[in-house]
Amino acid sequence: MAGNLLDRLRQKQQSYILFTFLRKPYSTRDAINRALITAAIAAAIIAPIFIGGRGGDAAEGAGEEFSARLVELEELKQQRDNEGGSDELDARIERLEAETHLGYIERDGDASDRGALAPDFRLLDLKGQPHRLSEIDGPIVLNFWASWCEPCIEEMPEFEIVNQEAAGRVTFIGVNDGESLETARQFADEVTGVSYLVLLDPTKSMTDGPYPLVGRPTTYFISSDGIINELRVGIVDIETLRELVGDLIGDEVGAAQEAVPENYGEGALNILDSARANFAVAEEQIQRWRDDPGVLGDPGWQRNMEAQTQVWSDLHEQFLELTPPEQWGDLHERVADALAQIANAAGPLVRDALATEEESGLLTAITLFESFRDIFDIAADNLAGVIETQQ
């Protein structure tokens, strides 16, 4: 059920931090052993490095349209410096400054307290697109997190589950506090696998300004009229989260929702289980090659590996035949994308390497397979979690 999902995700989260600094593990056993040995070192050394750093410029990773506005603004300012101002030019500059301002946008009566108007802001998402808090319709769950904050990372899978259960009736926003685009993207996409909106605040303009925090994570529950209905410091467990989100939308979430259609839920879980089992077998074959590169020329080993790639294609095709409920479309698509990369990119590369018996080609194929298998694991665990909570 949901507890098993969270246990699997948290184990992956803990291991992933270590993978960033060490070689990629060759097996689950390898990963667990190294995690146990180096966990204390990681906690004592790596976390302070993250805590002390800042992500850089607020416009880091800005999308094409937003970047074009920034360029236009600078050109207009340069024109004013060179030629002097005018009412029309000054008005254009003022408009662009307002449209491209990142960070706090002051409003009368705002404060980060219960019953107050939530402080407004504009920040960029992981794709470089701007989002303004006050322009988001409906209630909002606003969560401040960072990669070095273990409780933050621990609760994010639960936020994803409730986000899916709420089915668009509330907007979940995770604001990454003071880190780079690369770090935020790694932990949001690859470690926690959340599909809700993640915004970047690399300069800590929020937590050094209108949202001063006494601890992390901190979560604000904002009603549709922009008033802070509730705030919580520390981990919000899944049942409390469901209750607080239910208060925002005036309805229950979670088990009280309509159960997932059986033809989708059962079919998806069967395919996910089959994929996990197949990938485990594939890893055993890959480990054989790592232990003895000579098996690349063994016809029996070649047949086993080729059979695995055929299963990858079959699993992908079976998954595409499923039609997910609308509220789980994003999670379904993430699983489908990972399976597509494994079946249509890694699979052909494996077969080509088998045909030519080329080690470098096989290494490339395996690296691709393992990268997208990791993405699949996160997406599959999230999808399985929301299905299991509704059955």
PDB file of C-alpha atoms in Angstrom, residues 15-235:
ATOM      1  CA  SER A  15      21.064   6.158  -1.804  1.00  0.00           C
ATOM      2  CA  TYR A  16      20.842   8.746  -4.560  1.00  0.00           C
ATOM      3  CA  ILE A  17      22.720  11.414  -2.604  1.00  0.00           C
ATOM      4  CA  LEU A  18      25.649   9.040  -2.311  1.00  0.00           C
ATOM      5  CA  PHE A  19      25.500   8.098  -6.000  1.00  0.00           C
ATOM      6  CA  THR A  20      26.147  11.740  -6.871  1.00  0.00           C
ATOM      7  CA  PHE A  21      29.596  11.543  -5.315  1.00  0.00           C
ATOM      8  CA  LEU A  22      30.551   7.913  -5.941  1.00  0.00           C
ATOM      9  CA  ARG A  23      30.513   5.606  -8.950  1.00  0.00           C
ATOM     10  CA  LYS A  24      27.167   4.236 -10.092  1.00  0.00           C
ATOM     11  CA  PRO A  25      26.377   1.056  -8.119  1.00  0.00           C
ATOM     12  CA  TYR A  26      26.260  -2.193 -10.017  1.00  0.00           C
ATOM     13  CA  SER A  27      23.418  -3.704  -8.024  1.00  0.00           C
ATOM     14  CA  THR A  28      20.900  -2.965  -5.297  1.00  0.00           C
ATOM     15  CA  ARG A  29      23.060  -4.863  -2.814  1.00  0.00           C
ATOM     16  CA  ASP A  30      26.054  -2.765  -3.828  1.00  0.00           C
ATOM     17  CA  ALA A  31      24.068   0.446  -3.355  1.00  0.00           C
ATOM     18  CA  ILE A  32      22.780  -0.554   0.082  1.00  0.00           C
ATOM     19  CA  ASN A  33      26.222  -1.616   1.319  1.00  0.00           C
ATOM     20  CA  ARG A  34      27.850   1.632   0.259  1.00  0.00           C
ATOM     21  CA  ALA A  35      24.953   3.671   1.650  1.00  0.00           C
ATOM     22  CA  LEU A  36      25.421   2.100   5.074  1.00  0.00           C
ATOM     23  CA  ILE A  37      29.158   2.714   5.041  1.00  0.00           C
ATOM     24  CA  THR A  38      29.074   6.329   3.867  1.00  0.00           C
ATOM     25  CA  ALA A  39      25.792   7.642   5.335  1.00  0.00           C
ATOM     26  CA  ALA A  40      27.495   9.220   8.332  1.00  0.00           C
ATOM     27  CA  ILE A  41      30.091  10.903   6.122  1.00  0.00           C
ATOM     28  CA  ALA A  42      27.395  12.208   3.807  1.00  0.00           C
ATOM     29  CA  ALA A  43      25.405  13.653   6.689  1.00  0.00           C
ATOM     30  CA  ALA A  44      28.416  15.349   8.246  1.00  0.00           C
ATOM     31  CA  ILE A  45      30.114  16.687   5.123  1.00  0.00           C
ATOM     32  CA  ILE A  46      27.743  16.893   2.170  1.00  0.00           C
ATOM     33  CA  ALA A  47      24.785  18.554   3.912  1.00  0.00           C
ATOM     34  CA  PRO A  48      26.772  21.555   5.184  1.00  0.00           C
ATOM     35  CA  ILE A  49      28.072  22.128   1.663  1.00  0.00           C
ATOM     36  CA  PHE A  50      24.507  22.299   0.364  1.00  0.00           C
ATOM     37  CA  ILE A  51      23.371  24.473   3.232  1.00  0.00           C
ATOM     38  CA  GLY A  52      26.107  27.010   2.763  1.00  0.00           C
ATOM     39  CA  GLY A  53      25.648  27.451  -0.972  1.00  0.00           C
ATOM     40  CA  ARG A  54      23.346  29.662  -2.973  1.00  0.00           C
ATOM     41  CA  GLY A  55      21.899  28.751  -6.318  1.00  0.00           C
ATOM     42  CA  GLY A  56      22.968  31.915  -8.118  1.00  0.00           C
ATOM     43  CA  ASP A  57      20.947  34.300 -10.253  1.00  0.00           C
ATOM     44  CA  ALA A  58      17.155  34.328  -9.895  1.00  0.00           C
ATOM     45  CA  ALA A  59      16.747  34.106 -13.685  1.00  0.00           C
ATOM     46  CA  GLU A  60      18.947  31.022 -14.017  1.00  0.00           C
ATOM     47  CA  GLY A  61      17.534  28.685 -16.640  1.00  0.00           C
ATOM     48  CA  ALA A  62      14.952  31.186 -17.864  1.00  0.00           C
ATOM     49  CA  GLY A  63      12.883  30.040 -20.817  1.00  0.00           C
ATOM     50  CA  GLU A  64      13.143  31.560 -24.266  1.00  0.00           C
ATOM     51  CA  GLU A  65      10.198  33.939 -23.943  1.00  0.00           C
ATOM     52  CA  PHE A  66      11.178  35.191 -20.490  1.00  0.00           C
ATOM     53  CA  SER A  67      14.803  35.598 -21.568  1.00  0.00           C
ATOM     54  CA  ALA A  68      13.684  37.621 -24.574  1.00  0.00           C
ATOM     55  CA  ARG A  69      11.837  40.017 -22.255  1.00  0.00           C
ATOM     56  CA  LEU A  70      14.950  40.413 -20.111  1.00  0.00           C
ATOM     57  CA  VAL A  71      17.031  41.184 -23.198  1.00  0.00           C
ATOM     58  CA  GLU A  72      14.450  43.697 -24.411  1.00  0.00           C
ATOM     59  CA  LEU A  73      14.441  45.365 -20.998  1.00  0.00           C
ATOM     60  CA  GLU A  74      18.206  45.778 -20.990  1.00  0.00           C
ATOM     61  CA  GLU A  75      18.184  47.138 -24.545  1.00  0.00           C
ATOM     62  CA  LEU A  76      15.537  49.707 -23.640  1.00  0.00           C
ATOM     63  CA  LYS A  77      17.483  50.787 -20.571  1.00  0.00           C
ATOM     64  CA  GLN A  78      20.589  51.159 -22.711  1.00  0.00           C
ATOM     65  CA  GLN A  79      18.586  53.194 -25.216  1.00  0.00           C
ATOM     66  CA  ARG A  80      17.400  55.486 -22.431  1.00  0.00           C
ATOM     67  CA  ASP A  81      20.952  55.936 -21.168  1.00  0.00           C
ATOM     68  CA  ASN A  82      22.197  56.802 -24.653  1.00  0.00           C
ATOM     69  CA  GLU A  83      19.316  58.874 -25.999  1.00  0.00           C
ATOM     70  CA  GLY A  84      17.450  60.073 -22.950  1.00  0.00           C
ATOM     71  CA  GLY A  85      14.036  59.061 -21.694  1.00  0.00           C
ATOM     72  CA  SER A  86      10.522  59.705 -22.910  1.00  0.00           C
ATOM     73  CA  ASP A  87       7.081  59.000 -21.508  1.00  0.00           C
ATOM     74  CA  GLU A  88       6.591  56.129 -23.954  1.00  0.00           C
ATOM     75  CA  LEU A  89      10.041  54.621 -23.357  1.00  0.00           C
ATOM     76  CA  ASP A  90       9.768  54.973 -19.587  1.00  0.00           C
ATOM     77  CA  ALA A  91       6.334  53.305 -19.647  1.00  0.00           C
ATOM     78  CA  ARG A  92       7.677  50.348 -21.672  1.00  0.00           C
ATOM     79  CA  ILE A  93      10.579  49.916 -19.269  1.00  0.00           C
ATOM     80  CA  GLU A  94       8.279  50.096 -16.247  1.00  0.00           C
ATOM     81  CA  ARG A  95       5.956  47.493 -17.777  1.00  0.00           C
ATOM     82  CA  LEU A  96       8.810  45.107 -18.573  1.00  0.00           C
ATOM     83  CA  GLU A  97      10.329  45.547 -15.125  1.00  0.00           C
ATOM     84  CA  ALA A  98       7.001  44.561 -13.582  1.00  0.00           C
ATOM     85  CA  GLU A  99       6.592  41.574 -15.923  1.00  0.00           C
ATOM     86  CA  THR A 100      10.120  40.242 -15.368  1.00  0.00           C
ATOM     87  CA  HIS A 101      10.507  40.945 -11.654  1.00  0.00           C
ATOM     88  CA  LEU A 102      11.385  37.737  -9.820  1.00  0.00           C
ATOM     89  CA  GLY A 103      10.801  37.451  -6.112  1.00  0.00           C
ATOM     90  CA  TYR A 104       8.484  39.171  -3.659  1.00  0.00           C
ATOM     91  CA  ILE A 105       5.657  41.357  -4.983  1.00  0.00           C
ATOM     92  CA  GLU A 106       4.307  43.428  -2.100  1.00  0.00           C
ATOM     93  CA  ARG A 107       0.573  43.731  -1.411  1.00  0.00           C
ATOM     94  CA  ASP A 108      -1.195  45.627   1.335  1.00  0.00           C
ATOM     95  CA  GLY A 109      -1.980  43.451   4.337  1.00  0.00           C
ATOM     96  CA  ASP A 110       0.196  40.507   3.353  1.00  0.00           C
ATOM     97  CA  ALA A 111       2.042  38.440   5.961  1.00  0.00           C
ATOM     98  CA  SER A 112       3.161  34.860   6.451  1.00  0.00           C
ATOM     99  CA  ASP A 113       0.687  34.248   9.287  1.00  0.00           C
ATOM    100  CA  ARG A 114      -2.598  32.395   9.616  1.00  0.00           C
ATOM    101  CA  GLY A 115      -5.468  34.574   8.504  1.00  0.00           C
ATOM    102  CA  ALA A 116      -3.235  36.953   6.529  1.00  0.00           C
ATOM    103  CA  LEU A 117      -3.018  37.509   2.795  1.00  0.00           C
ATOM    104  CA  ALA A 118      -0.253  35.239   1.498  1.00  0.00           C
ATOM    105  CA  PRO A 119       2.721  37.283   0.246  1.00  0.00           C
ATOM    106  CA  ASP A 120       2.745  37.332  -3.543  1.00  0.00           C
ATOM    107  CA  PHE A 121       5.749  36.456  -5.698  1.00  0.00           C
ATOM    108  CA  ARG A 122       6.901  35.462  -9.156  1.00  0.00           C
ATOM    109  CA  LEU A 123       9.449  32.659  -9.624  1.00  0.00           C
ATOM    110  CA  LEU A 124      10.602  30.434 -12.471  1.00  0.00           C
ATOM    111  CA  ASP A 125       9.786  26.744 -12.721  1.00  0.00           C
ATOM    112  CA  LEU A 126      12.199  23.963 -13.713  1.00  0.00           C
ATOM    113  CA  LYS A 127      11.582  24.726 -17.395  1.00  0.00           C
ATOM    114  CA  GLY A 128      12.279  28.418 -16.998  1.00  0.00           C
ATOM    115  CA  GLN A 129       8.652  29.567 -17.158  1.00  0.00           C
ATOM    116  CA  PRO A 130       7.459  32.290 -14.731  1.00  0.00           C
ATOM    117  CA  HIS A 131       4.598  31.731 -12.290  1.00  0.00           C
ATOM    118  CA  ARG A 132       2.967  34.326 -10.058  1.00  0.00           C
ATOM    119  CA  LEU A 133       1.270  33.092  -6.911  1.00  0.00           C
ATOM    120  CA  SER A 134      -1.682  35.492  -7.139  1.00  0.00           C
ATOM    121  CA  GLU A 135      -2.437  34.415 -10.716  1.00  0.00           C
ATOM    122  CA  ILE A 136      -2.985  30.760  -9.757  1.00  0.00           C
ATOM    123  CA  ASP A 137      -6.676  29.952  -9.464  1.00  0.00           C
ATOM    124  CA  GLY A 138      -8.047  27.999  -6.531  1.00  0.00           C
ATOM    125  CA  PRO A 139      -6.485  26.881  -3.251  1.00  0.00           C
ATOM    126  CA  ILE A 140      -2.731  26.306  -2.984  1.00  0.00           C
ATOM    127  CA  VAL A 141      -0.432  24.124  -0.905  1.00  0.00           C
ATOM    128  CA  LEU A 142       2.882  26.014  -0.746  1.00  0.00           C
ATOM    129  CA  ASN A 143       5.843  24.003   0.500  1.00  0.00           C
ATOM    130  CA  PHE A 144       9.422  25.253   1.011  1.00  0.00           C
ATOM    131  CA  TRP A 145      12.095  22.566   0.604  1.00  0.00           C
ATOM    132  CA  ALA A 146      15.795  21.964  -0.083  1.00  0.00           C
ATOM    133  CA  SER A 147      17.807  18.916  -1.112  1.00  0.00           C
ATOM    134  CA  TRP A 148      19.896  18.920   2.074  1.00  0.00           C
ATOM    135  CA  CYS A 149      16.734  18.884   4.230  1.00  0.00           C
ATOM    136  CA  GLU A 150      16.049  15.189   4.838  1.00  0.00           C
ATOM    137  CA  PRO A 151      12.500  15.746   6.201  1.00  0.00           C
ATOM    138  CA  CYS A 152      11.703  17.834   3.109  1.00  0.00           C
ATOM    139  CA  ILE A 153      12.691  15.040   0.754  1.00  0.00           C
ATOM    140  CA  GLU A 154      10.994  12.449   2.962  1.00  0.00           C
ATOM    141  CA  GLU A 155       7.570  14.095   2.772  1.00  0.00           C
ATOM    142  CA  MET A 156       7.557  14.954  -0.950  1.00  0.00           C
ATOM    143  CA  PRO A 157       6.305  11.519  -2.120  1.00  0.00           C
ATOM    144  CA  GLU A 158       3.347  11.912   0.247  1.00  0.00           C
ATOM    145  CA  PHE A 159       2.661  15.342  -1.224  1.00  0.00           C
ATOM    146  CA  GLU A 160       2.696  13.741  -4.680  1.00  0.00           C
ATOM    147  CA  ILE A 161       0.178  11.098  -3.631  1.00  0.00           C
ATOM    148  CA  VAL A 162      -2.246  13.681  -2.212  1.00  0.00           C
ATOM    149  CA  ASN A 163      -1.667  15.912  -5.229  1.00  0.00           C
ATOM    150  CA  GLN A 164      -2.858  13.070  -7.439  1.00  0.00           C
ATOM    151  CA  GLU A 165      -5.777  12.290  -5.134  1.00  0.00           C
ATOM    152  CA  ALA A 166      -6.909  15.927  -5.165  1.00  0.00           C
ATOM    153  CA  ALA A 167      -7.165  15.653  -8.967  1.00  0.00           C
ATOM    154  CA  GLY A 168      -6.496  19.291  -9.812  1.00  0.00           C
ATOM    155  CA  ARG A 169      -8.748  20.791  -7.147  1.00  0.00           C
ATOM    156  CA  VAL A 170      -5.733  22.304  -5.396  1.00  0.00           C
ATOM    157  CA  THR A 171      -2.372  23.452  -6.748  1.00  0.00           C
ATOM    158  CA  PHE A 172       0.688  22.020  -5.022  1.00  0.00           C
ATOM    159  CA  ILE A 173       3.808  24.197  -5.259  1.00  0.00           C
ATOM    160  CA  GLY A 174       7.234  23.222  -4.001  1.00  0.00           C
ATOM    161  CA  VAL A 175       9.623  26.182  -3.731  1.00  0.00           C
ATOM    162  CA  ASN A 176      13.256  25.093  -3.748  1.00  0.00           C
ATOM    163  CA  ASP A 177      15.056  27.292  -1.262  1.00  0.00           C
ATOM    164  CA  GLY A 178      18.471  28.623  -2.271  1.00  0.00           C
ATOM    165  CA  GLU A 179      19.780  25.970  -4.672  1.00  0.00           C
ATOM    166  CA  SER A 180      20.678  25.747  -8.330  1.00  0.00           C
ATOM    167  CA  LEU A 181      18.413  24.630 -11.144  1.00  0.00           C
ATOM    168  CA  GLU A 182      20.456  21.456 -11.578  1.00  0.00           C
ATOM    169  CA  THR A 183      20.157  20.458  -7.916  1.00  0.00           C
ATOM    170  CA  ALA A 184      16.459  21.245  -7.732  1.00  0.00           C
ATOM    171  CA  ARG A 185      15.749  19.334 -10.940  1.00  0.00           C
ATOM    172  CA  GLN A 186      17.727  16.294  -9.786  1.00  0.00           C
ATOM    173  CA  PHE A 187      15.909  15.986  -6.491  1.00  0.00           C
ATOM    174  CA  ALA A 188      12.447  16.931  -7.763  1.00  0.00           C
ATOM    175  CA  ASP A 189      12.507  14.756 -10.875  1.00  0.00           C
ATOM    176  CA  GLU A 190      14.989  11.969 -10.227  1.00  0.00           C
ATOM    177  CA  VAL A 191      14.791  11.455  -6.474  1.00  0.00           C
ATOM    178  CA  THR A 192      11.217  12.258  -5.445  1.00  0.00           C
ATOM    179  CA  GLY A 193       9.537  12.057  -8.859  1.00  0.00           C
ATOM    180  CA  VAL A 194       6.949  14.715  -8.045  1.00  0.00           C
ATOM    181  CA  SER A 195       4.753  15.965 -10.876  1.00  0.00           C
ATOM    182  CA  TYR A 196       3.428  19.065  -9.148  1.00  0.00           C
ATOM    183  CA  LEU A 197       4.780  22.574  -9.787  1.00  0.00           C
ATOM    184  CA  VAL A 198       8.333  23.173  -8.545  1.00  0.00           C
ATOM    185  CA  LEU A 199       9.623  26.760  -8.445  1.00  0.00           C
ATOM    186  CA  LEU A 200      13.173  28.019  -8.005  1.00  0.00           C
ATOM    187  CA  ASP A 201      14.313  30.605  -5.482  1.00  0.00           C
ATOM    188  CA  PRO A 202      18.122  30.383  -5.803  1.00  0.00           C
ATOM    189  CA  THR A 203      18.670  33.728  -4.047  1.00  0.00           C
ATOM    190  CA  LYS A 204      16.433  32.811  -1.074  1.00  0.00           C
ATOM    191  CA  SER A 205      14.350  35.916  -1.723  1.00  0.00           C
ATOM    192  CA  MET A 206      11.331  34.265  -0.111  1.00  0.00           C
ATOM    193  CA  THR A 207      12.806  32.817   3.075  1.00  0.00           C
ATOM    194  CA  ASP A 208      15.074  35.835   3.582  1.00  0.00           C
ATOM    195  CA  GLY A 209      12.040  38.058   2.961  1.00  0.00           C
ATOM    196  CA  PRO A 210       8.271  37.603   3.235  1.00  0.00           C
ATOM    197  CA  TYR A 211       8.341  33.922   4.270  1.00  0.00           C
ATOM    198  CA  PRO A 212      10.915  33.730   7.105  1.00  0.00           C
ATOM    199  CA  LEU A 213      11.159  30.125   8.237  1.00  0.00           C
ATOM    200  CA  VAL A 214      11.737  28.761  11.730  1.00  0.00           C
ATOM    201  CA  GLY A 215      12.356  25.328  10.284  1.00  0.00           C
ATOM    202  CA  ARG A 216      12.230  23.235   7.141  1.00  0.00           C
ATOM    203  CA  PRO A 217      10.065  21.972   5.659  1.00  0.00           C
ATOM    204  CA  THR A 218       7.391  24.615   6.115  1.00  0.00           C
ATOM    205  CA  THR A 219       4.034  24.328   4.349  1.00  0.00           C
ATOM    206  CA  TYR A 220       1.340  26.973   3.868  1.00  0.00           C
ATOM    207  CA  PHE A 221      -2.255  26.027   3.085  1.00  0.00           C
ATOM    208  CA  ILE A 222      -3.740  28.943   1.156  1.00  0.00           C
ATOM    209  CA  SER A 223      -7.451  29.285   0.398  1.00  0.00           C
ATOM    210  CA  SER A 224      -8.786  30.321  -3.001  1.00  0.00           C
ATOM    211  CA  ASP A 225      -9.084  33.951  -1.816  1.00  0.00           C
ATOM    212  CA  GLY A 226      -5.341  34.059  -1.066  1.00  0.00           C
ATOM    213  CA  ILE A 227      -5.679  33.862   2.732  1.00  0.00           C
ATOM    214  CA  ILE A 228      -3.362  31.546   4.679  1.00  0.00           C
ATOM    215  CA  ASN A 229      -5.715  28.984   6.158  1.00  0.00           C
ATOM    216  CA  GLU A 230      -3.066  26.952   7.985  1.00  0.00           C
ATOM    217  CA  LEU A 231       0.705  26.576   8.187  1.00  0.00           C
ATOM    218  CA  ARG A 232       2.818  23.701   9.429  1.00  0.00           C
ATOM    219  CA  VAL A 233       6.502  23.540  10.323  1.00  0.00           C
ATOM    220  CA  GLY A 234       8.111  20.123   9.926  1.00  0.00           C
ATOM    221  CA  ILE A 235       6.887  16.981   8.212  1.00  0.00           C
TER     222      ILE A 235
END
